[in-house]
CSV table of C-alpha atoms (C1' of nucleotides) in Angstrom, one decimal:
chain,number,residue,atom,x,y,z
U,1,MET,CA,-57.8,-15.3,-131.5
U,2,GLY,CA,-59.6,-13.4,-128.7
U,3,ALA,CA,-62.7,-15.4,-127.8
U,4,SER,CA,-62.8,-17.0,-124.4
U,5,LYS,CA,-62.3,-20.7,-124.3
U,6,THR,CA,-65.3,-21.4,-122.1
U,7,HIS,CA,-65.6,-25.0,-123.2
U,8,ILE,CA,-62.3,-26.0,-121.3
U,9,PHE,CA,-64.0,-24.9,-117.9
U,10,SER,CA,-66.6,-26.3,-115.8
U,11,ILE,CA,-70.3,-25.2,-115.8
U,12,ALA,CA,-69.9,-23.9,-112.4
U,13,GLU,CA,-66.9,-21.9,-113.2
U,14,ASN,CA,-68.6,-20.4,-116.3
U,15,GLU,CA,-71.7,-19.5,-114.4
U,16,LEU,CA,-70.0,-17.6,-111.7
U,17,ALA,CA,-67.8,-15.9,-114.2
U,18,GLN,CA,-70.9,-14.9,-116.1
U,19,ALA,CA,-72.5,-13.6,-113.0
U,20,ALA,CA,-69.3,-11.6,-112.2
U,21,LYS,CA,-69.4,-10.2,-115.7
U,22,VAL,CA,-72.7,-8.6,-115.0
U,23,LEU,CA,-71.4,-7.0,-111.9
U,24,ALA,CA,-68.3,-6.0,-113.7
U,25,HIS,CA,-69.5,-2.6,-114.7
U,26,PRO,CA,-70.2,0.4,-112.4
U,27,ALA,CA,-73.2,1.3,-114.3
U,28,ARG,CA,-74.8,-2.1,-113.6
U,29,ILE,CA,-73.7,-1.9,-109.9
U,30,ALA,CA,-75.3,1.5,-109.6
U,31,ILE,CA,-78.5,0.3,-111.4
U,32,LEU,CA,-78.9,-2.7,-109.2
U,33,GLU,CA,-78.1,-0.7,-106.0
U,34,TYR,CA,-80.9,1.8,-107.1
U,35,ILE,CA,-83.5,-0.9,-108.0
U,36,SER,CA,-82.8,-2.8,-104.9
U,37,LYS,CA,-83.3,0.2,-102.6
U,38,GLN,CA,-86.6,1.3,-104.2
U,39,GLU,CA,-89.7,0.4,-102.2
U,40,ASN,CA,-91.7,0.1,-105.3
U,41,CYS,CA,-90.7,-0.9,-108.8
U,42,ILE,CA,-91.0,2.2,-110.8
U,43,CYS,CA,-87.7,2.7,-112.5
U,44,THR,CA,-88.4,5.1,-115.4
U,45,ASP,CA,-85.9,7.6,-114.0
U,46,LEU,CA,-82.9,5.4,-114.2
U,47,VAL,CA,-81.5,7.5,-117.1
U,48,ASP,CA,-81.4,10.6,-114.9
U,49,VAL,CA,-80.2,8.7,-111.8
U,50,ILE,CA,-77.3,7.0,-113.7
U,51,GLY,CA,-76.4,9.6,-116.2
U,52,LEU,CA,-76.0,7.5,-119.4
U,53,ALA,CA,-78.0,7.8,-122.5
U,54,GLN,CA,-81.2,5.8,-122.7
U,55,PRO,CA,-80.1,3.2,-125.1
U,56,THR,CA,-77.1,2.6,-123.0
U,57,ILE,CA,-79.2,2.1,-119.8
U,58,SER,CA,-81.4,-0.3,-121.9
U,59,GLN,CA,-78.5,-2.3,-122.9
U,60,HIS,CA,-77.1,-2.5,-119.4
U,61,LEU,CA,-80.6,-3.5,-118.1
U,62,ASN,CA,-80.6,-6.3,-120.7
U,63,GLU,CA,-77.4,-7.6,-119.4
U,64,ILE,CA,-78.8,-7.8,-115.9
U,65,LYS,CA,-82.0,-9.3,-117.1
U,66,LYS,CA,-80.1,-12.1,-119.0
U,67,ILE,CA,-79.1,-13.8,-115.8
U,68,GLY,CA,-82.5,-13.4,-114.4
U,69,LEU,CA,-81.7,-10.8,-111.7
U,70,LEU,CA,-84.7,-8.8,-112.7
U,71,LYS,CA,-88.4,-9.7,-112.8
U,72,GLY,CA,-91.4,-7.7,-114.0
U,73,THR,CA,-92.7,-6.2,-117.2
U,74,PHE,CA,-90.3,-5.2,-119.8
U,75,GLU,CA,-92.1,-3.9,-122.7
U,76,GLY,CA,-93.8,-0.6,-123.7
U,77,LYS,CA,-94.6,2.3,-121.6
U,78,ASN,CA,-94.7,2.4,-117.7
U,79,LEU,CA,-92.6,-0.8,-117.4
U,80,CYS,CA,-92.4,-2.3,-114.0
U,81,TYR,CA,-89.4,-4.3,-112.8
U,82,CYS,CA,-87.6,-5.1,-109.7
U,83,ILE,CA,-84.9,-7.4,-108.2
U,84,ASN,CA,-85.6,-11.1,-108.6
U,85,ARG,CA,-85.1,-11.9,-104.9
U,86,GLU,CA,-84.6,-15.6,-105.4
U,87,LYS,CA,-82.0,-15.2,-107.9
U,88,TRP,CA,-80.4,-12.3,-106.1
U,89,GLU,CA,-80.0,-14.5,-102.9
U,90,ALA,CA,-78.9,-17.5,-104.9
U,91,LEU,CA,-76.0,-15.4,-106.4
U,92,GLN,CA,-75.2,-14.1,-102.9
U,93,GLN,CA,-74.7,-17.7,-101.7
U,94,TYR,CA,-72.8,-18.6,-104.9
U,95,PHE,CA,-70.3,-15.9,-104.4
U,96,ASN,CA,-70.1,-16.6,-100.7
U,97,ALA,CA,-69.5,-20.2,-101.3
U,98,PHE,CA,-66.7,-19.4,-103.7
U,99,PHE,CA,-64.9,-17.1,-101.2
U,100,SER,CA,-65.5,-19.6,-98.4
U,101,ASN,CA,-63.4,-22.3,-100.1
U,102,ILE,CA,-60.0,-21.4,-99.0
U,103,ASN,CA,-57.5,-23.5,-97.1
U,104,GLN,CA,-53.9,-22.1,-97.1
U,105,ASN,CA,-51.3,-21.0,-94.6
U,106,CYS,CA,-48.2,-20.2,-96.4
U,107,CYS,CA,-46.0,-17.2,-97.8
X,1,MET,CA,-67.0,6.0,-128.2
X,2,GLY,CA,-66.7,2.8,-126.2
X,3,ALA,CA,-64.8,3.5,-123.0
X,4,SER,CA,-66.5,3.1,-119.6
X,5,LYS,CA,-67.5,6.4,-118.1
X,6,THR,CA,-66.1,5.4,-114.7
X,7,HIS,CA,-65.9,9.0,-113.6
X,8,ILE,CA,-69.6,9.4,-113.1
X,9,PHE,CA,-69.8,6.5,-110.6
X,10,SER,CA,-68.7,6.4,-107.0
X,11,ILE,CA,-65.4,5.0,-105.9
X,12,ALA,CA,-67.3,2.2,-104.2
X,13,GLU,CA,-69.2,1.3,-107.3
X,14,ASN,CA,-66.0,1.3,-109.5
X,15,GLU,CA,-64.0,-0.8,-107.0
X,16,LEU,CA,-66.8,-3.4,-106.6
X,17,ALA,CA,-67.1,-3.5,-110.5
X,18,GLN,CA,-63.3,-3.8,-110.8
X,19,ALA,CA,-63.3,-6.8,-108.4
X,20,ALA,CA,-66.1,-8.3,-110.2
X,21,LYS,CA,-64.1,-7.9,-113.4
X,22,VAL,CA,-61.3,-10.1,-112.2
X,23,LEU,CA,-63.8,-12.8,-111.4
X,24,ALA,CA,-65.6,-12.4,-114.7
X,25,HIS,CA,-63.6,-15.0,-116.5
X,26,PRO,CA,-63.8,-18.7,-115.9
X,27,ALA,CA,-59.9,-19.2,-116.2
X,28,ARG,CA,-59.5,-16.7,-113.4
X,29,ILE,CA,-62.1,-18.5,-111.3
X,30,ALA,CA,-60.3,-21.8,-111.9
X,31,ILE,CA,-57.0,-20.4,-111.0
X,32,LEU,CA,-58.2,-18.8,-107.9
X,33,GLU,CA,-60.1,-22.1,-106.9
X,34,TYR,CA,-57.0,-24.1,-107.5
X,35,ILE,CA,-54.6,-21.8,-105.7
X,36,SER,CA,-57.0,-21.4,-102.7
X,37,LYS,CA,-57.2,-25.1,-102.4
X,38,GLN,CA,-53.5,-25.8,-102.3
X,39,GLU,CA,-51.9,-26.6,-99.0
X,40,ASN,CA,-48.7,-25.0,-100.1
X,41,CYS,CA,-47.9,-22.3,-102.6
X,42,ILE,CA,-46.3,-24.0,-105.5
X,43,CYS,CA,-48.2,-23.2,-108.5
X,44,THR,CA,-45.9,-24.0,-111.6
X,45,ASP,CA,-48.3,-26.4,-112.8
X,46,LEU,CA,-51.1,-24.0,-113.5
X,47,VAL,CA,-50.5,-24.2,-117.3
X,48,ASP,CA,-51.3,-27.9,-117.3
X,49,VAL,CA,-54.2,-27.6,-114.7
X,50,ILE,CA,-56.0,-24.9,-116.6
X,51,GLY,CA,-55.2,-25.8,-120.2
X,52,LEU,CA,-54.4,-22.4,-121.6
X,53,ALA,CA,-50.9,-21.3,-123.0
X,54,GLN,CA,-48.4,-20.0,-120.6
X,55,PRO,CA,-48.4,-16.4,-121.6
X,56,THR,CA,-52.2,-16.4,-121.3
X,57,ILE,CA,-52.0,-17.8,-117.8
X,58,SER,CA,-49.4,-15.1,-116.9
X,59,GLN,CA,-51.7,-12.5,-118.2
X,60,HIS,CA,-54.7,-13.8,-116.0
X,61,LEU,CA,-52.4,-14.0,-113.0
X,62,ASN,CA,-51.5,-10.4,-113.5
X,63,GLU,CA,-55.2,-9.4,-113.5
X,64,ILE,CA,-55.6,-11.2,-110.2
X,65,LYS,CA,-52.4,-9.6,-108.7
X,66,LYS,CA,-53.5,-6.1,-109.8
X,67,ILE,CA,-56.3,-6.1,-107.2
X,68,GLY,CA,-54.1,-7.5,-104.6
X,69,LEU,CA,-55.7,-11.0,-104.4
X,70,LEU,CA,-52.3,-12.7,-104.5
X,71,LYS,CA,-49.1,-12.3,-102.4
X,72,GLY,CA,-45.7,-13.9,-102.6
X,73,THR,CA,-42.7,-13.9,-105.0
X,74,PHE,CA,-43.6,-13.2,-108.6
X,75,GLU,CA,-40.2,-13.2,-110.4
X,76,GLY,CA,-37.8,-15.8,-112.0
X,77,LYS,CA,-37.8,-19.4,-111.4
X,78,ASN,CA,-39.8,-21.3,-108.7
X,79,LEU,CA,-42.0,-18.5,-108.0
X,80,CYS,CA,-44.1,-18.9,-104.9
X,81,TYR,CA,-47.5,-17.2,-104.3
X,82,CYS,CA,-50.9,-17.9,-102.7
X,83,ILE,CA,-54.0,-16.1,-101.9
X,84,ASN,CA,-53.8,-12.9,-99.8
X,85,ARG,CA,-56.2,-14.0,-97.3
X,86,GLU,CA,-57.0,-10.3,-95.9
X,87,LYS,CA,-57.9,-9.2,-99.4
X,88,TRP,CA,-59.8,-12.3,-100.2
X,89,GLU,CA,-61.9,-11.8,-97.0
X,90,ALA,CA,-62.4,-8.1,-97.5
X,91,LEU,CA,-63.8,-8.8,-101.1
X,92,GLN,CA,-66.0,-11.5,-99.6
X,93,GLN,CA,-67.5,-9.0,-97.1
X,94,TYR,CA,-67.7,-6.4,-99.9
X,95,PHE,CA,-69.7,-8.6,-102.2
X,96,ASN,CA,-71.9,-9.8,-99.1
X,97,ALA,CA,-72.6,-6.2,-98.2
X,98,PHE,CA,-73.7,-5.4,-101.8
X,99,PHE,CA,-76.1,-8.4,-101.9
X,100,SER,CA,-77.4,-7.8,-98.4
X,101,ASN,CA,-78.7,-4.3,-99.3
X,102,ILE,CA,-82.1,-5.1,-100.6
X,103,ASN,CA,-85.5,-4.0,-99.7
X,104,GLN,CA,-88.3,-4.6,-102.1
X,105,ASN,CA,-91.6,-6.4,-102.0
X,106,CYS,CA,-93.3,-5.8,-105.3
X,107,CYS,CA,-93.9,-7.5,-108.7
K,1,DT,C1',-20.1,-19.1,-117.3
K,2,DT,C1',-23.0,-21.9,-119.5
K,3,DT,C1',-27.4,-24.5,-119.4
K,4,DA,C1',-31.7,-25.6,-118.2
K,5,DT,C1',-36.2,-24.2,-116.5
K,6,DA,C1',-39.7,-21.1,-115.6
K,7,DT,C1',-42.1,-16.6,-115.9
K,8,DA,C1',-42.8,-11.9,-118.0
K,9,DT,C1',-43.3,-9.1,-121.8
K,10,DC,C1',-44.2,-7.8,-126.8
K,11,DG,C1',-47.0,-7.8,-130.8
K,12,DC,C1',-50.7,-9.1,-133.1
K,13,DA,C1',-55.3,-10.9,-134.7
K,14,DA,C1',-59.9,-12.2,-133.3
K,15,DT,C1',-63.5,-11.1,-130.5
K,16,DA,C1',-66.3,-8.5,-127.0
K,17,DT,C1',-67.8,-4.4,-124.7
K,18,DT,C1',-69.3,0.3,-124.2
K,19,DA,C1',-71.7,4.2,-125.7
K,20,DC,C1',-74.9,6.9,-128.3
K,21,DG,C1',-77.7,8.9,-132.3
K,22,DA,C1',-81.3,7.5,-135.0
K,23,DT,C1',-85.1,4.7,-135.5
K,24,DT,C1',-88.7,1.5,-134.3
K,25,DA,C1',-92.1,-0.6,-131.2
K,26,DT,C1',-95.3,-0.3,-127.5
K,27,DA,C1',-98.7,1.7,-124.6
K,28,DT,C1',-101.5,5.2,-122.6
K,29,DA,C1',-104.2,9.3,-123.0
K,30,DT,C1',-106.9,12.4,-125.9
T,1,DA,C1',-107.6,7.2,-134.8
T,2,DT,C1',-103.9,10.4,-133.3
T,3,DA,C1',-100.6,12.1,-130.4
T,4,DT,C1',-97.4,11.6,-126.7
T,5,DA,C1',-94.2,9.3,-123.7
T,6,DT,C1',-91.3,5.5,-122.8
T,7,DA,C1',-88.5,1.6,-123.8
T,8,DA,C1',-86.3,-1.5,-127.3
T,9,DT,C1',-83.5,-2.3,-131.2
T,10,DC,C1',-80.3,-1.0,-135.0
T,11,DG,C1',-76.0,0.6,-136.8
T,12,DT,C1',-71.6,2.1,-135.9
T,13,DA,C1',-67.3,4.0,-133.7
T,14,DA,C1',-64.1,3.6,-130.0
T,15,DT,C1',-62.0,0.9,-126.8
T,16,DA,C1',-61.1,-3.4,-124.2
T,17,DT,C1',-60.3,-8.2,-123.7
T,18,DT,C1',-58.6,-12.8,-124.9
T,19,DG,C1',-55.3,-15.9,-126.7
T,20,DC,C1',-50.9,-17.2,-128.2
T,21,DG,C1',-46.4,-17.4,-130.7
T,22,DA,C1',-42.1,-15.3,-130.4
T,23,DT,C1',-38.9,-13.3,-127.5
T,24,DA,C1',-36.8,-11.6,-123.2
T,25,DT,C1',-35.7,-12.0,-118.4
T,26,DA,C1',-34.6,-14.3,-114.3
T,27,DT,C1',-33.2,-18.0,-111.2
T,28,DA,C1',-30.9,-22.4,-110.1
T,29,DA,C1',-27.8,-26.0,-111.3
T,30,DA,C1',-23.9,-27.9,-113.6
DNA sequence: TTTATATATCGCAATATTACGATTATATAT
DNA sequence: ATATATAATCGTAATATTGCGATATATAAA
């Protein structure tokens, strides 16, 4: 086969994995870094900043949108989007909670 | 094509993406959760706990090992491994730093 | 040394991701 | 209404991931 057996895992495990998947590409890290550092939400120069073709950037943006990390207008010319702060901070907490759950003292 | 253009991104961006990639599968999240919650480092029952075939578990463990998140003995019978606490906490900080860098107030 | 037990590796098929050229859709300006 | 600029979608090739059966390897016990 080759498809992930998502059904044998918990919702929480799948959700964290899915969020991690969005961060699992340097282009998407770079895009998120860039957008989150902007004062305003004009992001038409992403293609120049990142250095990938326009359809590729569009695809990556779509991955980021799908988990709700961006908000704003997404159609037509002069689109305007920025980080969805609530989702952003929720994810931060989610990752933090995952990493905080550790209790071992062996090896 | 189809291969990631890793060379056009910074080392930090690639490293964070690579770490996220390891977390980007529910099986690996489940494996890490399980190991990190163990008091001792006996993990021979991972196949039963997770519910994937033994070679598949072995593959996932290898992905986790590759970024240094596990330490211990990895060969032969009765292997003994656990979370590499230093790397674990370094990653936690790394993700936290990424999520902390945000300054926008638009949309 | 043989046997039992557990993990690693190989090989392969199914699926997913990545990237981009070509095209289409959308919105603004003229 | 037409032209222009920008983003989304389509189609496709290359590559990567996922999963597991079969097999090899390593350790411990008899």
